PDB file of C-alpha atoms and ligand atoms in Angstrom:
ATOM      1  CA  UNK A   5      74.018  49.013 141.209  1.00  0.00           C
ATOM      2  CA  UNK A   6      72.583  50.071 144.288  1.00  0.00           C
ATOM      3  CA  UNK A   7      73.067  54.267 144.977  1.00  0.00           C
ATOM      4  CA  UNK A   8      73.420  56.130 148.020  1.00  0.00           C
ATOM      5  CA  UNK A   9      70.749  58.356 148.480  1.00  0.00           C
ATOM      6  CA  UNK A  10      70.850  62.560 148.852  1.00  0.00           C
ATOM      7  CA  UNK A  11      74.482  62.336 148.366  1.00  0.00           C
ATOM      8  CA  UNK A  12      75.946  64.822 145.397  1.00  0.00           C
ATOM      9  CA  UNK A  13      79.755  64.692 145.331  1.00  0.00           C
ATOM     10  CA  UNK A  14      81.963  67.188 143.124  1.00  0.00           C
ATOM     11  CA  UNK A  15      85.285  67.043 141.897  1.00  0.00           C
ATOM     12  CA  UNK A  16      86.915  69.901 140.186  1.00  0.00           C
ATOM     13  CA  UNK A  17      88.610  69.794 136.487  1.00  0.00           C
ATOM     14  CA  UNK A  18      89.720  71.873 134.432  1.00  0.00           C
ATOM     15  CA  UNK A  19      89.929  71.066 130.142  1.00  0.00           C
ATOM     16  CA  UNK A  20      91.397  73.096 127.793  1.00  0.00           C
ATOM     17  CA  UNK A  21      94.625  73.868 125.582  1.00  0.00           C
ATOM     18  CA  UNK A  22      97.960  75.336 125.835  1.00  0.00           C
ATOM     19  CA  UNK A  23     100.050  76.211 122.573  1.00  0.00           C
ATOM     20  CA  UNK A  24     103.740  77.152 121.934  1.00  0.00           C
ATOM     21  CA  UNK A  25     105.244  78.454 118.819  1.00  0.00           C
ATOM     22  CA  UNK A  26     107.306  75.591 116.916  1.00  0.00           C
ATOM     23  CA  UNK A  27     110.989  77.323 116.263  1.00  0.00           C
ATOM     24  CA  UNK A  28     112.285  77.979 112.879  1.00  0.00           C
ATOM     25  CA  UNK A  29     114.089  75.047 112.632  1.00  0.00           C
ATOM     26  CA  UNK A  30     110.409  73.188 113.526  1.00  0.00           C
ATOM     27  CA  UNK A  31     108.838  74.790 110.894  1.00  0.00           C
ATOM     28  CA  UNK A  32     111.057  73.868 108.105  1.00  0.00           C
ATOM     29  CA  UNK A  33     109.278  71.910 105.556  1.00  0.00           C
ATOM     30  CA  UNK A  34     106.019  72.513 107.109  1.00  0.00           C
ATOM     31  CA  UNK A  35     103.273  74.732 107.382  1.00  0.00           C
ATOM     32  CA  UNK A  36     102.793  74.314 110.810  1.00  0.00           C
ATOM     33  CA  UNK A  37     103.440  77.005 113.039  1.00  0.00           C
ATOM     34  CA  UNK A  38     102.225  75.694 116.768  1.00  0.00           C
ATOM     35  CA  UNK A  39     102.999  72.877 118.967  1.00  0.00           C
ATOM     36  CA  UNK A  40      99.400  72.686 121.080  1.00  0.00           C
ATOM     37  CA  UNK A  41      98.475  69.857 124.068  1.00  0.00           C
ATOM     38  CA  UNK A  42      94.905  69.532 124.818  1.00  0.00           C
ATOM     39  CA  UNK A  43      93.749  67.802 127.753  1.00  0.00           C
ATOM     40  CA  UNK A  44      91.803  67.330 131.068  1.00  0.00           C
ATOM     41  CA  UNK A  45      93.372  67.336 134.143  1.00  0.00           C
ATOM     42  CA  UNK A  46      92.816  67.941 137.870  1.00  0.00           C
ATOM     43  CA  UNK A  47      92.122  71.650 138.917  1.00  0.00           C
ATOM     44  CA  UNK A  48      93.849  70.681 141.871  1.00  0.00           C
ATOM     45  CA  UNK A  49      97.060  70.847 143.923  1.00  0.00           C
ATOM     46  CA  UNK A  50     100.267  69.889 142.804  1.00  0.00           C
ATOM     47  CA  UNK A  51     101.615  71.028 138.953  1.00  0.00           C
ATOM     48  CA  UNK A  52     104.155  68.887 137.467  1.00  0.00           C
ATOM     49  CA  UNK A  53     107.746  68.687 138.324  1.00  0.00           C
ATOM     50  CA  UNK A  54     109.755  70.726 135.036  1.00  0.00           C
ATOM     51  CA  UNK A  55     107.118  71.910 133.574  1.00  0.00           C
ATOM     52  CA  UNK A  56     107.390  72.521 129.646  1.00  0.00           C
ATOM     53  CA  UNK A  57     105.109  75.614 128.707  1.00  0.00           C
ATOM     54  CA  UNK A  58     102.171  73.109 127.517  1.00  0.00           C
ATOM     55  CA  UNK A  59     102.446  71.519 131.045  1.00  0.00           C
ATOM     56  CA  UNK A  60     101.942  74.668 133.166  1.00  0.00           C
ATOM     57  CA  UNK A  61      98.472  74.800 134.146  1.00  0.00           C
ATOM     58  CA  UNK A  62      96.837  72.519 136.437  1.00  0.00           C
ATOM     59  CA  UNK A  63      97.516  69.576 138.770  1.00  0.00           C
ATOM     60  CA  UNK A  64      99.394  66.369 137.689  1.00  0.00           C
ATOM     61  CA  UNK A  65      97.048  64.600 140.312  1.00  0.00           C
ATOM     62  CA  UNK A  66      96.181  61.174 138.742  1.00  0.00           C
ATOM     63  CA  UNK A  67      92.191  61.211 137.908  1.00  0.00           C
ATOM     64  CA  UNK A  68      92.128  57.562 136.521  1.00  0.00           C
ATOM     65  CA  UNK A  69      90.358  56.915 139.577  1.00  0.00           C
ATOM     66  CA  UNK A  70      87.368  58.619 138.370  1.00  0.00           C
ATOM     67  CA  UNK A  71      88.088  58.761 134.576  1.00  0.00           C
ATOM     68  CA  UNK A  72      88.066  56.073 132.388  1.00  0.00           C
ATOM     69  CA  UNK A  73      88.839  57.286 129.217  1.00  0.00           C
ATOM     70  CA  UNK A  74      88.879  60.824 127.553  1.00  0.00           C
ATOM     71  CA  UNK A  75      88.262  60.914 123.807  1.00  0.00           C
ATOM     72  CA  UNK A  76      89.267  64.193 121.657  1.00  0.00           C
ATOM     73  CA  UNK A  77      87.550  64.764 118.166  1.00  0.00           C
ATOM     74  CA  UNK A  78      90.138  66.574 116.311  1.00  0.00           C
ATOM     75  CA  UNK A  79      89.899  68.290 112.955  1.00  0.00           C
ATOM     76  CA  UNK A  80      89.396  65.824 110.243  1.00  0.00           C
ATOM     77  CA  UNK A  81      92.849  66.271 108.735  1.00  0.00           C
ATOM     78  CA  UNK A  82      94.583  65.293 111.366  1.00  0.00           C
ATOM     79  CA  UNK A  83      95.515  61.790 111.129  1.00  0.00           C
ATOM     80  CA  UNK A  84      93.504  59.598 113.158  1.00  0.00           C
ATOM     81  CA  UNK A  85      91.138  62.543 114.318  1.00  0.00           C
ATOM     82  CA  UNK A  86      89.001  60.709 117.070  1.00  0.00           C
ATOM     83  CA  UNK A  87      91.822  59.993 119.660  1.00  0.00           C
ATOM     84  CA  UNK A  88      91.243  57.819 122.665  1.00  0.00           C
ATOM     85  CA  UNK A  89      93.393  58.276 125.712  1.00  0.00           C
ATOM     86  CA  UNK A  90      93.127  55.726 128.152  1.00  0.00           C
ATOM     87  CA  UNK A  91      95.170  56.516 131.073  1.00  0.00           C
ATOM     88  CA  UNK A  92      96.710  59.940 132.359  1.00  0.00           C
ATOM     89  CA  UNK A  93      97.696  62.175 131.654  1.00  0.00           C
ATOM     90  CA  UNK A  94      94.291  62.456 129.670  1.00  0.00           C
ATOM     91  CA  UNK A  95      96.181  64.781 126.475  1.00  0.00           C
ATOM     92  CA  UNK A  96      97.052  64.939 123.084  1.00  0.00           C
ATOM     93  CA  UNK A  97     100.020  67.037 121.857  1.00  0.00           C
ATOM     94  CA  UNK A  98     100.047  67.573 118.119  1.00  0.00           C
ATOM     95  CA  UNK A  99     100.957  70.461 115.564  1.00  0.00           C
ATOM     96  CA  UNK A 100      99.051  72.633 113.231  1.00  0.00           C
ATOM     97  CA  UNK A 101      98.819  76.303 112.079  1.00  0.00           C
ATOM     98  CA  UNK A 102      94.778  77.137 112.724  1.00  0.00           C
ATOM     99  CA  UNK A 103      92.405  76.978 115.377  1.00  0.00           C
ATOM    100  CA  UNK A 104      89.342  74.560 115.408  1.00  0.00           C
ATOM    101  CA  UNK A 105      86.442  73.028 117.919  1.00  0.00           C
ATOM    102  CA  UNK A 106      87.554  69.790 119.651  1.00  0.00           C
ATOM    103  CA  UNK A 107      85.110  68.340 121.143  1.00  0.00           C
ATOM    104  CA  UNK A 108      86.059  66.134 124.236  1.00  0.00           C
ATOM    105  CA  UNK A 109      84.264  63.453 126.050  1.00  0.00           C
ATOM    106  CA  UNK A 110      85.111  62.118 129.331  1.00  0.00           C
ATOM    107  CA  UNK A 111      83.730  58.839 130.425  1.00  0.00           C
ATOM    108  CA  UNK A 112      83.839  57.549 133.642  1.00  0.00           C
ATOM    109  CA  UNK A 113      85.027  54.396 136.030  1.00  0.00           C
ATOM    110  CA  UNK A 114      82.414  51.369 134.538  1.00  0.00           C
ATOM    111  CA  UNK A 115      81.375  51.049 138.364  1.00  0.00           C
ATOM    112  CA  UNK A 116      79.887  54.738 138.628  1.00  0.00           C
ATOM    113  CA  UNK A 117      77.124  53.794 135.750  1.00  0.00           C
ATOM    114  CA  UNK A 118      77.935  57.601 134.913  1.00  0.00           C
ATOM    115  CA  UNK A 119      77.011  58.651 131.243  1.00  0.00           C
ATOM    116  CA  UNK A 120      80.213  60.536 129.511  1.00  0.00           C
ATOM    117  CA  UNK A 121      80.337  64.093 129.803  1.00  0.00           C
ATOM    118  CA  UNK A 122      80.900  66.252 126.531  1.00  0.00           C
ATOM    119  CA  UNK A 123      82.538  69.287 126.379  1.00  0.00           C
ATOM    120  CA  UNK A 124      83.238  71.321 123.317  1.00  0.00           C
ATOM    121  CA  UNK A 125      86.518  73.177 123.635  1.00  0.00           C
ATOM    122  CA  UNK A 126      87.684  76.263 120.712  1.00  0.00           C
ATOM    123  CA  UNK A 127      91.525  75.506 120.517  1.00  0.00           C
ATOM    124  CA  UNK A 128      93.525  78.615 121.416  1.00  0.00           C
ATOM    125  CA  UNK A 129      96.443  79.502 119.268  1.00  0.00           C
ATOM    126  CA  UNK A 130      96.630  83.037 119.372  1.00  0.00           C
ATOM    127  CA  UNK A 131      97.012  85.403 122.270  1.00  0.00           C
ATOM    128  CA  UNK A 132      94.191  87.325 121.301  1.00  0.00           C
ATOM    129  CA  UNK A 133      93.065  89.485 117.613  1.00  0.00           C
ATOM    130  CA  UNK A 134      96.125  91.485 116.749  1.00  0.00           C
ATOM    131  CA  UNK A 135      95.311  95.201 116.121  1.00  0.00           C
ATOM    132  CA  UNK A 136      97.802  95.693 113.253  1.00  0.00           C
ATOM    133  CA  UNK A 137      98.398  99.104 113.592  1.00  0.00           C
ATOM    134  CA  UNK A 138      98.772  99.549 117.105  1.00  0.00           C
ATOM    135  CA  UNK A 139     101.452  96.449 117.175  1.00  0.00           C
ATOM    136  CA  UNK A 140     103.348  97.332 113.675  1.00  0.00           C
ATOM    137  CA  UNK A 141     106.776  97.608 115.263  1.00  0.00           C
ATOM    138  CA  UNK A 142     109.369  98.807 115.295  1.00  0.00           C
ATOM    139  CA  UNK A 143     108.702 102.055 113.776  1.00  0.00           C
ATOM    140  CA  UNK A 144     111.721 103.370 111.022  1.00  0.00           C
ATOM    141  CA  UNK A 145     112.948 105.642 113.336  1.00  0.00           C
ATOM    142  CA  UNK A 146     113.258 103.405 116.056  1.00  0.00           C
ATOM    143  CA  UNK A 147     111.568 106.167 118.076  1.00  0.00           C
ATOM    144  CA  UNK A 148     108.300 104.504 120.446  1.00  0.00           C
ATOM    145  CA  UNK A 149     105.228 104.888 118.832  1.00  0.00           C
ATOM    146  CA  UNK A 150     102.979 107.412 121.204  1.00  0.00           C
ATOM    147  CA  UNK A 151      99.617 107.551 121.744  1.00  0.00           C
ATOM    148  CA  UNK A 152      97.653 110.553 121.315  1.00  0.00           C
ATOM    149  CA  UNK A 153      97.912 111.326 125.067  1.00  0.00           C
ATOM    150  CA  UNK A 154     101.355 111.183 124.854  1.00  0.00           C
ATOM    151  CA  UNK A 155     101.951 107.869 126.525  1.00  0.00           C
ATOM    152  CA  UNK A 156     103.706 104.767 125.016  1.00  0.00           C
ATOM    153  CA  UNK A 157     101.225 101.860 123.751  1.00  0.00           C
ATOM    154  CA  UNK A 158     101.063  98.612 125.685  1.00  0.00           C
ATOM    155  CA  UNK A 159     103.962  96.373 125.142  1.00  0.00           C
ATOM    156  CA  UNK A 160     103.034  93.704 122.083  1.00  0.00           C
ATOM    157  CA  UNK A 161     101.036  90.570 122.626  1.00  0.00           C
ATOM    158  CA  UNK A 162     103.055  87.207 124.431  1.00  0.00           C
ATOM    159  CA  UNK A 163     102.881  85.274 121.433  1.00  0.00           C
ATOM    160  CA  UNK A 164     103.967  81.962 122.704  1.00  0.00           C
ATOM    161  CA  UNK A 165     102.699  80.165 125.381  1.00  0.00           C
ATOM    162  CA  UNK A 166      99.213  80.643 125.265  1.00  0.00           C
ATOM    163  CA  UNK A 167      96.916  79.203 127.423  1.00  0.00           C
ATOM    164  CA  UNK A 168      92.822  78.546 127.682  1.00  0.00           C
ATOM    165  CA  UNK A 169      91.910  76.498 130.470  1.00  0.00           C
ATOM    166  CA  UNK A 170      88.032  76.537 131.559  1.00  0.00           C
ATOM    167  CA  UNK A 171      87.320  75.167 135.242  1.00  0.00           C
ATOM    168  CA  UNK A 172      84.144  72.715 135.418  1.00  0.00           C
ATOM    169  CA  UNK A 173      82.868  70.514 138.491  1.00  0.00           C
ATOM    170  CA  UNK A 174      82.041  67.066 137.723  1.00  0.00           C
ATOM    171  CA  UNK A 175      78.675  67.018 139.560  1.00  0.00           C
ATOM    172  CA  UNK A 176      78.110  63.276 140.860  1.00  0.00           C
ATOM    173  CA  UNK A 177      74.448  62.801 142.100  1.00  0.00           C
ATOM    174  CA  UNK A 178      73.646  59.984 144.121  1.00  0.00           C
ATOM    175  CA  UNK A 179      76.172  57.554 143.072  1.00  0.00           C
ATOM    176  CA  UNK A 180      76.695  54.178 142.887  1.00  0.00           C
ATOM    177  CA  UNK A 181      77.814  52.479 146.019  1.00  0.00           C
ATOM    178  CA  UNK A 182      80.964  51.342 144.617  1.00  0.00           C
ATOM    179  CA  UNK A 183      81.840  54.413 143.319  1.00  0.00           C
ATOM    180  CA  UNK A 184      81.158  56.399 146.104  1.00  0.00           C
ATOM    181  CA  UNK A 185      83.628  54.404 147.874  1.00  0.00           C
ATOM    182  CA  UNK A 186      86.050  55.033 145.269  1.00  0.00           C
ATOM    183  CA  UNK A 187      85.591  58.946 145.336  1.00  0.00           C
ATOM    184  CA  UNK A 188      85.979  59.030 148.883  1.00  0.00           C
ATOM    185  CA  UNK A 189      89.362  57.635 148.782  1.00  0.00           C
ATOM    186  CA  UNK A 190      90.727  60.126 146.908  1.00  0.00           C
TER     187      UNK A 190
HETATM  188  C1  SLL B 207      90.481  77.485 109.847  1.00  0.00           C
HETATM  189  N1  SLL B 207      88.392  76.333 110.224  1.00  0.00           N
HETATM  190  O1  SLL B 207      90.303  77.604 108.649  1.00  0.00           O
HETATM  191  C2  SLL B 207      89.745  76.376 110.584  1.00  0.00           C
HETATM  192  C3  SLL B 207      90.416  75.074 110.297  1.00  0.00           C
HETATM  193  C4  SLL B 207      92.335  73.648 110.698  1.00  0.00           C
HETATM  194  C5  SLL B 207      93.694  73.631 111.256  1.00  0.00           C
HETATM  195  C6  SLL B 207      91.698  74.984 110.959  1.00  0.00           C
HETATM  196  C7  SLL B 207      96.574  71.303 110.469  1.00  0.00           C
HETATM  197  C8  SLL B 207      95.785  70.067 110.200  1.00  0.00           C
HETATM  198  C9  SLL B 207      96.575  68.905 109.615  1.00  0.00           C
HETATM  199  C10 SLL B 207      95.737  72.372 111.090  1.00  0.00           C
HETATM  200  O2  SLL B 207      96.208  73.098 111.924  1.00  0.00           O
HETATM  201  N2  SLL B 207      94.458  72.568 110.709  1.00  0.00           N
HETATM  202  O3  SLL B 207      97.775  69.080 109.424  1.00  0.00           O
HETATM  203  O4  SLL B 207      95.954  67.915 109.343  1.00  0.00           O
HETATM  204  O5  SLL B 207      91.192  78.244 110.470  1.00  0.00           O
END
């Protein structure tokens, strides 16, 4: 495959995870708390029509131009832990109740000769470390806890959605013809 000299072309993508608390009646006869979709997706443009919480970051722009597959290594419980998505959108929604590495590789259209790109993502369940003190409320009294300066402490953590997205450009050097083609189109 011929490639077209001292051209670099990026595209922008973001990969990540967004969680949501599963409600009580989710959680009966489990021990999983969270409801969590990881995935790549365009950093671009438009975001998806009715978006549930797990849906709310990103572009719903089609990539399968560009991507051929996207695989996610889950934790080996999970049934099935090496997932292979094949067309968009490039995610897996599951459950659990604790965070782990996933490590996600995106290979490319067969005509860019591309090698996959790996990228090892923490999955994000919880807003951020709790300090138990400071967010032990309400107090007996129902009074606000103060600070010692007098003023209220910051309102508790958002515990459900949670998002972490990371932004990454796909950096294609001197491409193959065919693909360059392709990438221009879109
Ligand atoms: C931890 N090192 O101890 C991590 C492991 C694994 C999370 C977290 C359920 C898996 C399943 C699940 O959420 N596992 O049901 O197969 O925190």
């Amino acid at each position: 495959q011929k490639r077209v000299r001292g051209v670099t072309v990026f595209r922008p993508i973001i990969y990540g995870n967004s969680t949501v608390l599963l409600t009580e009646e989710e959680r009966i006869g489990t021990d999983h708390t969270h409801r969590w979709t990881v995935g790549v997706r365009s950093a671009a443009s438009q975001p998806y029509p009715n978006q549930h919480p797990n849906q709310q970051i990103g572009g719903a722009d089609d990539l399968s131009y560009m991507i051929k597959k996207v695989t996610f290594k889950l934790y080996e419980t999970y049934k099935n832990p090496l997932r292979s998505i094949e067309q968009p959108p490039f995610e897996v929604t599951e459950t659990g109740w604790g965070e782990f590495d996933i490590i996600i590789k995106v290979f490319f259209a067969p005509e860019s000769n591309e090698k996959p790109l790996t990228f090892n993502h923490h999955l994000k369940l919880h807003p951020w470390p709790v300090d138990p003190i400071l967010y032990s409320q309400p107090t007996s009294t129902g009074e606000p806890v103060l600070s010692e300066e007098g003023q209220p402490p910051p309102p508790p953590p958002v515990l459900s959605p949670v998002h972490s997205w990371q932004y990454e450009e796909v950096v294609f050097t001197e491409p193959t013809e065919a693909f360059y083609a392709t990438l221009l189109e879109h």
